[in-house]
CSV table of C-alpha atoms in Angstrom, one decimal:
chain,number,residue,atom,x,y,z
G,1,UNK,CA,-75.9,111.3,-144.4
G,2,UNK,CA,-74.3,109.5,-147.0
G,3,UNK,CA,-75.7,106.8,-149.3
G,4,UNK,CA,-73.4,104.1,-147.3
G,5,UNK,CA,-74.4,105.5,-144.0
G,6,UNK,CA,-78.0,105.5,-144.7
G,7,UNK,CA,-77.5,101.7,-146.0
G,8,UNK,CA,-75.6,100.8,-142.8
G,9,UNK,CA,-78.3,102.5,-140.6
G,10,UNK,CA,-81.1,100.7,-142.6
G,11,UNK,CA,-79.3,97.2,-142.0
G,12,UNK,CA,-78.8,97.9,-138.3
G,13,UNK,CA,-82.6,99.0,-137.8
G,14,UNK,CA,-83.5,96.0,-139.5
G,15,UNK,CA,-81.4,93.7,-137.3
G,16,UNK,CA,-82.8,94.7,-134.2
G,17,UNK,CA,-86.3,94.5,-135.8
G,18,UNK,CA,-85.7,90.7,-136.6
G,19,UNK,CA,-84.1,90.0,-133.1
G,20,UNK,CA,-87.1,92.1,-131.2
G,21,UNK,CA,-89.6,89.6,-133.6
G,22,UNK,CA,-87.8,87.1,-132.8
G,23,UNK,CA,-87.9,87.6,-128.9
G,24,UNK,CA,-91.6,88.8,-129.4
G,25,UNK,CA,-92.1,85.4,-130.9
G,26,UNK,CA,-89.9,83.3,-128.3
G,27,UNK,CA,-92.3,85.1,-125.4
G,28,UNK,CA,-95.2,84.3,-127.2
G,29,UNK,CA,-94.2,80.5,-127.9
G,30,UNK,CA,-93.2,80.5,-123.7
G,31,UNK,CA,-96.3,82.4,-123.0
G,32,UNK,CA,-98.3,79.2,-125.1
G,33,UNK,CA,-96.3,76.4,-123.6
G,34,UNK,CA,-96.7,77.6,-120.0
G,35,UNK,CA,-100.5,77.7,-120.6
G,36,UNK,CA,-100.7,74.2,-122.3
G,37,UNK,CA,-98.4,72.5,-119.1
G,38,UNK,CA,-100.8,74.5,-116.5
G,39,UNK,CA,-103.7,73.4,-118.3
G,40,UNK,CA,-102.4,69.8,-118.5
G,41,UNK,CA,-101.2,69.9,-114.8
G,42,UNK,CA,-104.9,71.2,-113.6
G,43,UNK,CA,-106.8,68.5,-115.5
G,44,UNK,CA,-104.4,66.0,-114.0
G,45,UNK,CA,-105.0,67.2,-110.3
G,46,UNK,CA,-108.9,67.7,-110.7
G,47,UNK,CA,-111.1,65.0,-108.9
G,48,UNK,CA,-111.7,62.0,-110.8
G,49,UNK,CA,-115.3,61.6,-112.1
G,50,UNK,CA,-116.3,59.2,-109.5
G,51,UNK,CA,-119.5,56.6,-110.1
G,52,UNK,CA,-122.7,56.2,-107.5
G,53,UNK,CA,-121.6,54.1,-104.7
G,54,UNK,CA,-124.6,52.0,-103.6
G,55,UNK,CA,-124.0,50.3,-100.4
G,56,UNK,CA,-126.3,47.8,-98.0
G,57,UNK,CA,-126.9,48.8,-94.4
G,58,UNK,CA,-128.8,47.4,-91.7
G,59,UNK,CA,-129.8,48.8,-88.2
G,60,UNK,CA,-126.9,48.4,-86.0
G,61,UNK,CA,-124.7,51.0,-83.9
G,62,UNK,CA,-121.2,50.2,-85.9
G,63,UNK,CA,-123.1,50.4,-89.3
G,64,UNK,CA,-124.9,53.6,-88.5
G,65,UNK,CA,-122.0,55.8,-87.3
G,66,UNK,CA,-121.7,56.1,-91.3
G,67,UNK,CA,-125.0,58.2,-91.3
G,68,UNK,CA,-122.5,61.1,-89.8
G,69,UNK,CA,-120.7,61.0,-93.1
G,70,UNK,CA,-124.3,62.0,-94.7
G,71,UNK,CA,-125.0,64.9,-92.5
G,72,UNK,CA,-121.8,66.5,-92.2
G,73,UNK,CA,-121.0,66.6,-96.2
G,74,UNK,CA,-117.8,64.4,-95.8
G,75,UNK,CA,-118.8,62.2,-98.6
G,76,UNK,CA,-119.1,65.1,-100.9
G,77,UNK,CA,-115.7,65.9,-99.7
G,78,UNK,CA,-114.1,63.2,-100.9
G,79,UNK,CA,-116.0,63.2,-104.5
G,80,UNK,CA,-118.7,60.4,-103.4
G,81,UNK,CA,-122.3,60.1,-104.2
G,82,UNK,CA,-123.4,57.1,-101.5
G,83,UNK,CA,-126.5,55.8,-101.8
G,84,UNK,CA,-126.9,53.8,-98.3
G,85,UNK,CA,-129.8,51.2,-99.2
G,86,UNK,CA,-131.3,50.0,-95.8
G,87,UNK,CA,-132.3,46.1,-95.4
G,88,UNK,CA,-134.2,44.1,-92.5
G,89,UNK,CA,-130.8,41.5,-92.2
G,90,UNK,CA,-128.1,41.3,-93.1
G,91,UNK,CA,-128.4,37.8,-94.9
G,92,UNK,CA,-130.5,39.9,-97.4
G,93,UNK,CA,-127.9,42.6,-98.2
G,94,UNK,CA,-125.0,40.2,-98.5
G,95,UNK,CA,-127.2,38.1,-101.2
G,96,UNK,CA,-128.1,41.5,-103.0
G,97,UNK,CA,-124.1,42.6,-102.8
G,98,UNK,CA,-123.2,39.0,-104.5
G,99,UNK,CA,-125.6,39.7,-107.4
G,100,UNK,CA,-124.8,42.7,-108.5
G,101,UNK,CA,-127.3,45.0,-106.8
G,102,UNK,CA,-124.9,46.7,-104.5
G,103,UNK,CA,-121.6,47.7,-104.9
G,104,UNK,CA,-120.7,47.0,-101.2
G,105,UNK,CA,-122.4,46.2,-98.0
G,106,UNK,CA,-122.1,46.4,-94.2
G,107,UNK,CA,-122.3,43.2,-92.8
G,108,UNK,CA,-121.1,40.9,-90.2
G,109,UNK,CA,-117.8,38.6,-91.3
G,110,UNK,CA,-120.0,35.7,-89.5
G,111,UNK,CA,-122.8,36.4,-92.3
G,112,UNK,CA,-119.9,36.8,-95.3
G,113,UNK,CA,-118.7,33.3,-93.8
G,114,UNK,CA,-122.4,31.4,-94.4
G,115,UNK,CA,-123.5,33.5,-97.4
G,116,UNK,CA,-125.0,31.9,-100.3
G,117,UNK,CA,-122.8,30.6,-103.5
G,118,UNK,CA,-123.0,32.5,-106.5
G,119,UNK,CA,-120.8,33.4,-109.5
G,120,UNK,CA,-118.9,35.9,-107.6
G,121,UNK,CA,-116.7,35.9,-104.3
G,122,UNK,CA,-117.1,37.8,-101.2
G,123,UNK,CA,-114.0,40.2,-100.8
G,124,UNK,CA,-113.6,42.0,-97.0
G,125,UNK,CA,-112.3,45.3,-97.6
G,126,UNK,CA,-112.2,46.9,-94.2
G,127,UNK,CA,-113.6,46.2,-90.7
G,128,UNK,CA,-116.0,49.0,-89.6
G,129,UNK,CA,-115.9,47.5,-85.3
G,130,UNK,CA,-115.8,44.6,-83.0
G,131,UNK,CA,-118.6,44.2,-80.5
G,132,UNK,CA,-116.7,44.5,-76.9
G,133,UNK,CA,-119.7,44.3,-74.4
G,134,UNK,CA,-122.2,45.6,-76.9
G,135,UNK,CA,-124.0,41.8,-77.3
G,136,UNK,CA,-124.9,39.5,-74.8
G,137,UNK,CA,-127.3,36.9,-73.0
G,138,UNK,CA,-129.8,38.0,-70.9
G,139,UNK,CA,-131.1,35.3,-68.0
G,140,UNK,CA,-134.1,35.1,-66.2
G,141,UNK,CA,-133.4,35.8,-62.5
G,142,UNK,CA,-132.9,32.3,-61.3
G,143,UNK,CA,-129.7,31.7,-63.8
G,144,UNK,CA,-126.6,33.2,-63.0
G,145,UNK,CA,-124.4,32.4,-65.0
G,146,UNK,CA,-123.4,30.6,-68.2
G,147,UNK,CA,-122.7,27.3,-66.5
G,148,UNK,CA,-126.6,26.9,-65.5
G,149,UNK,CA,-127.4,27.4,-69.0
G,150,UNK,CA,-127.2,23.3,-69.3
G,151,UNK,CA,-130.6,21.8,-70.5
G,152,UNK,CA,-132.1,25.1,-70.7
G,153,UNK,CA,-134.1,26.8,-73.4
G,154,UNK,CA,-132.4,29.7,-75.2
G,155,UNK,CA,-133.5,32.4,-77.6
G,156,UNK,CA,-130.9,32.7,-80.3
G,157,UNK,CA,-132.1,33.0,-83.9
G,158,UNK,CA,-129.7,29.8,-85.7
G,159,UNK,CA,-126.8,30.6,-88.4
G,160,UNK,CA,-127.2,34.8,-87.3
G,161,UNK,CA,-124.3,36.9,-85.0
G,162,UNK,CA,-126.8,35.8,-82.2
G,163,UNK,CA,-125.9,32.1,-82.5
G,164,UNK,CA,-122.3,32.8,-82.7
G,165,UNK,CA,-122.6,34.8,-79.7
G,166,UNK,CA,-123.9,32.0,-77.9
G,167,UNK,CA,-121.3,29.4,-79.2
G,168,UNK,CA,-118.4,31.9,-77.8
G,169,UNK,CA,-120.4,32.0,-74.4
G,170,UNK,CA,-120.7,28.0,-74.4
G,171,UNK,CA,-116.8,27.6,-75.3
G,172,UNK,CA,-115.6,30.3,-73.1
G,173,UNK,CA,-117.3,27.9,-70.3
G,174,UNK,CA,-116.7,24.6,-71.5
G,175,UNK,CA,-120.3,23.5,-72.6
G,176,UNK,CA,-121.1,21.5,-75.6
G,177,UNK,CA,-123.4,23.0,-78.0
G,178,UNK,CA,-125.8,20.3,-77.9
G,179,UNK,CA,-126.4,20.7,-74.1
G,180,UNK,CA,-128.7,23.8,-74.6
G,181,UNK,CA,-132.0,24.1,-76.3
G,182,UNK,CA,-131.8,26.8,-78.8
G,183,UNK,CA,-135.1,28.3,-79.8
G,184,UNK,CA,-134.5,29.7,-83.6
G,185,UNK,CA,-136.3,32.8,-83.0
G,186,UNK,CA,-136.0,36.8,-84.0
G,187,UNK,CA,-134.5,39.3,-81.1
G,188,UNK,CA,-138.1,41.1,-81.0
G,189,UNK,CA,-139.9,37.4,-80.1
G,190,UNK,CA,-137.2,36.2,-78.2
G,191,UNK,CA,-138.0,39.7,-75.9
G,192,UNK,CA,-141.3,38.8,-75.5
G,193,UNK,CA,-140.5,35.6,-74.3
G,194,UNK,CA,-138.6,36.5,-71.8
G,195,UNK,CA,-141.3,38.9,-70.2
G,196,UNK,CA,-143.4,36.0,-70.6
G,197,UNK,CA,-141.1,33.7,-68.5
G,198,UNK,CA,-141.4,31.5,-71.3
G,199,UNK,CA,-137.9,31.7,-72.4
G,200,UNK,CA,-134.8,30.8,-69.6
G,201,UNK,CA,-132.3,33.1,-71.9
G,202,UNK,CA,-132.1,35.0,-74.9
G,203,UNK,CA,-128.9,36.4,-76.7
G,204,UNK,CA,-130.0,40.0,-77.7
G,205,UNK,CA,-128.0,43.2,-78.2
G,206,UNK,CA,-128.1,46.7,-76.3
G,207,UNK,CA,-129.9,48.5,-76.2
G,208,UNK,CA,-132.6,45.5,-75.7
G,209,UNK,CA,-130.2,43.7,-73.8
G,210,UNK,CA,-130.2,46.1,-70.5
G,211,UNK,CA,-133.6,46.8,-70.7
G,212,UNK,CA,-134.8,43.1,-71.0
G,213,UNK,CA,-132.8,42.6,-67.8
G,214,UNK,CA,-134.1,45.5,-65.9
G,215,UNK,CA,-137.7,44.8,-67.4
G,216,UNK,CA,-137.2,41.3,-66.1
G,217,UNK,CA,-135.2,41.7,-63.0
G,218,UNK,CA,-132.7,39.4,-64.9
G,219,UNK,CA,-128.9,39.0,-65.1
G,220,UNK,CA,-126.7,39.8,-68.1
G,221,UNK,CA,-124.8,36.6,-67.8
G,222,UNK,CA,-122.5,37.1,-70.6
G,223,UNK,CA,-120.9,39.9,-73.3
G,224,UNK,CA,-119.0,40.1,-75.4
G,225,UNK,CA,-116.6,42.1,-73.7
G,226,UNK,CA,-115.6,38.6,-71.5
G,227,UNK,CA,-113.6,37.2,-74.9
G,228,UNK,CA,-111.7,38.2,-78.1
G,229,UNK,CA,-114.8,38.6,-79.8
G,230,UNK,CA,-115.7,36.8,-83.4
G,231,UNK,CA,-118.3,39.7,-83.8
G,232,UNK,CA,-116.5,41.3,-86.2
G,233,UNK,CA,-118.4,43.6,-88.8
G,234,UNK,CA,-116.7,44.5,-92.3
G,235,UNK,CA,-117.6,46.5,-95.2
G,236,UNK,CA,-117.5,43.9,-98.3
G,237,UNK,CA,-117.8,43.7,-102.1
G,238,UNK,CA,-117.5,41.3,-104.4
G,239,UNK,CA,-114.1,39.8,-106.4
G,240,UNK,CA,-115.3,41.3,-110.0
G,241,UNK,CA,-116.2,44.8,-108.9
G,242,UNK,CA,-113.3,46.0,-106.6
G,243,UNK,CA,-111.1,46.5,-109.7
G,244,UNK,CA,-113.7,48.5,-111.5
G,245,UNK,CA,-114.5,50.7,-108.3
G,246,UNK,CA,-111.5,50.7,-106.8
G,247,UNK,CA,-111.7,54.5,-107.2
G,248,UNK,CA,-115.1,54.8,-105.2
G,249,UNK,CA,-114.3,52.1,-102.8
G,250,UNK,CA,-110.9,53.8,-101.7
G,251,UNK,CA,-112.6,57.4,-101.3
G,252,UNK,CA,-115.3,55.4,-99.5
G,253,UNK,CA,-113.0,53.9,-97.1
G,254,UNK,CA,-111.4,57.2,-96.8
G,255,UNK,CA,-114.3,59.2,-95.6
G,256,UNK,CA,-115.1,56.1,-93.0
G,257,UNK,CA,-111.7,57.4,-91.6
G,258,UNK,CA,-112.7,60.9,-91.6
G,259,UNK,CA,-115.4,59.4,-89.6
G,260,UNK,CA,-113.3,57.7,-86.9
G,261,UNK,CA,-111.2,60.8,-86.6
G,262,UNK,CA,-114.2,62.7,-85.9
G,263,UNK,CA,-115.8,60.6,-83.3
G,264,UNK,CA,-112.3,60.5,-81.7
G,265,UNK,CA,-112.4,64.2,-81.7
G,266,UNK,CA,-115.7,65.1,-81.2
G,267,UNK,CA,-118.0,62.2,-80.2
G,268,UNK,CA,-121.1,64.0,-79.1
G,269,UNK,CA,-121.3,66.2,-82.1
G,270,UNK,CA,-120.9,63.1,-84.1
G,271,UNK,CA,-123.6,61.0,-82.0
G,272,UNK,CA,-126.2,63.7,-82.0
G,273,UNK,CA,-126.1,63.9,-85.5
G,274,UNK,CA,-126.5,60.6,-86.1
G,275,UNK,CA,-129.4,60.1,-83.4
G,276,UNK,CA,-131.3,62.7,-84.9
G,277,UNK,CA,-131.3,61.1,-88.3
G,278,UNK,CA,-132.2,57.6,-86.3
G,279,UNK,CA,-134.8,59.8,-84.6
G,280,UNK,CA,-133.0,58.6,-80.9
G,281,UNK,CA,-131.6,60.5,-78.5
G,282,UNK,CA,-127.6,61.3,-78.9
G,283,UNK,CA,-126.7,59.8,-75.3
G,284,UNK,CA,-128.9,56.5,-76.1
G,285,UNK,CA,-126.7,56.2,-79.3
G,286,UNK,CA,-123.3,57.0,-77.5
G,287,UNK,CA,-124.4,54.2,-74.8
G,288,UNK,CA,-124.7,51.7,-77.8
G,289,UNK,CA,-121.5,52.7,-79.9
G,290,UNK,CA,-119.8,52.6,-76.4
G,291,UNK,CA,-120.0,48.7,-76.4
G,292,UNK,CA,-117.7,48.7,-80.1
G,293,UNK,CA,-114.3,49.0,-80.6
G,294,UNK,CA,-114.4,51.3,-83.3
G,295,UNK,CA,-113.0,50.8,-86.6
G,296,UNK,CA,-110.5,53.6,-87.0
G,297,UNK,CA,-106.7,53.1,-88.9
G,298,UNK,CA,-105.1,51.4,-86.0
G,299,UNK,CA,-108.1,48.5,-85.9
G,300,UNK,CA,-107.5,48.5,-89.9
G,301,UNK,CA,-103.4,47.5,-89.5
G,302,UNK,CA,-103.9,45.3,-86.8
G,303,UNK,CA,-106.9,43.4,-88.5
G,304,UNK,CA,-105.1,43.3,-92.0
G,305,UNK,CA,-102.0,42.7,-91.5
G,306,UNK,CA,-101.2,40.8,-88.5
G,307,UNK,CA,-103.7,38.1,-90.0
G,308,UNK,CA,-106.2,38.0,-87.6
G,309,UNK,CA,-108.8,38.1,-90.5
G,310,UNK,CA,-108.0,34.7,-92.1
G,311,UNK,CA,-107.6,33.5,-88.6
G,312,UNK,CA,-111.0,34.7,-87.3
G,313,UNK,CA,-112.6,32.9,-90.1
G,314,UNK,CA,-111.2,29.6,-89.5
G,315,UNK,CA,-112.6,29.8,-85.9
G,316,UNK,CA,-116.1,30.6,-87.2
G,317,UNK,CA,-115.8,27.9,-89.2
G,318,UNK,CA,-115.0,25.5,-86.3
G,319,UNK,CA,-117.8,27.1,-84.4
G,320,UNK,CA,-120.0,26.0,-87.8
G,321,UNK,CA,-118.7,22.9,-87.2
G,322,UNK,CA,-119.6,22.5,-83.5
G,323,UNK,CA,-123.3,23.1,-83.8
G,324,UNK,CA,-124.8,21.9,-87.4
G,325,UNK,CA,-128.2,22.9,-86.0
G,326,UNK,CA,-127.8,26.1,-88.4
G,327,UNK,CA,-127.3,23.7,-91.6
G,328,UNK,CA,-124.5,26.3,-92.9
G,329,UNK,CA,-121.3,25.1,-94.5
G,330,UNK,CA,-118.8,27.9,-94.3
G,331,UNK,CA,-117.5,29.5,-97.5
G,332,UNK,CA,-113.7,28.2,-98.0
G,333,UNK,CA,-113.2,31.3,-101.2
G,334,UNK,CA,-113.7,34.6,-98.9
G,335,UNK,CA,-111.0,36.8,-100.0
G,336,UNK,CA,-109.3,39.6,-97.7
G,337,UNK,CA,-108.6,42.4,-100.1
G,338,UNK,CA,-105.4,44.7,-98.1
G,339,UNK,CA,-104.7,46.4,-101.2
G,340,UNK,CA,-107.8,49.3,-101.4
G,341,UNK,CA,-107.7,49.6,-97.5
G,342,UNK,CA,-104.0,49.9,-97.2
G,343,UNK,CA,-103.8,52.9,-99.9
G,344,UNK,CA,-106.5,54.3,-98.2
G,345,UNK,CA,-104.3,54.5,-95.0
G,346,UNK,CA,-101.9,56.0,-97.0
G,347,UNK,CA,-103.4,58.4,-98.5
G,348,UNK,CA,-106.0,59.6,-95.7
G,349,UNK,CA,-105.3,63.2,-94.3
G,350,UNK,CA,-107.8,65.8,-92.9
């Protein structure tokens, strides 16, 4: 091969080598770019690290159903660390929430409306249930209807949901609150006095309602099934915390929808697990829960989008004014937060 030919061959080989090196460099660059892209996307798709959520709860079937989320691992599935803190009454849990000890609490809207003033405002995030027969009035055998309560002694803790139930019953039967003598006592004391014959009637809830009627051979003269009840139970937080823990609260509501779906598709499993946690029988808890309208997605749409919640708050304020014996004035600053529950509804899927 001549020198000229050898030179041409070397140049050709050099060009080939440079081309191969160039493509190899481009390939490495592409691989690196792809790897970085995958890492970035993976990070963006990874579950957000959520802070622990402290939620107050009192004993009530409409609230206790949340225990299924713990038993079935639904909170964990939604990336949550939820601490349920037990309280004896809803006034105390609401006060703890407003003072910052809790992030949210399960509480009746009636108690929210009467909650103590503080540096922050309560914000209603979700409806957990509406009473539909689970609460009522039991009377002695001689008393056959609410109309017979004029001038009688009725056990009902003033300012509590029991007081609300009595006011609903009296309004339905066009009886003025002052025509009834209210004994300001707890459920347990009311039951004891009914059994001793020292009260004419008492406002209590299931299962005590049915058990007391049976024990004294008395009459259940009213239940919340007879009205569009204002016994509306809710999940409430405070205005200052909703922006900082919006992600946690949204995931909590999504987990709640998981529970509601399970109640719809496998109620016996749900009731059995909750009852075991409470030391009850599944059948007993199922009976208690049957007196409620459950807080599923359909209810959230009904309550938050139709204007029912502000309307209910206004009706509660009127009832409170009609019977000042509780000594409480309704709050005018209760917020209805539709954003978080609406986002949860849009994002929820099994």
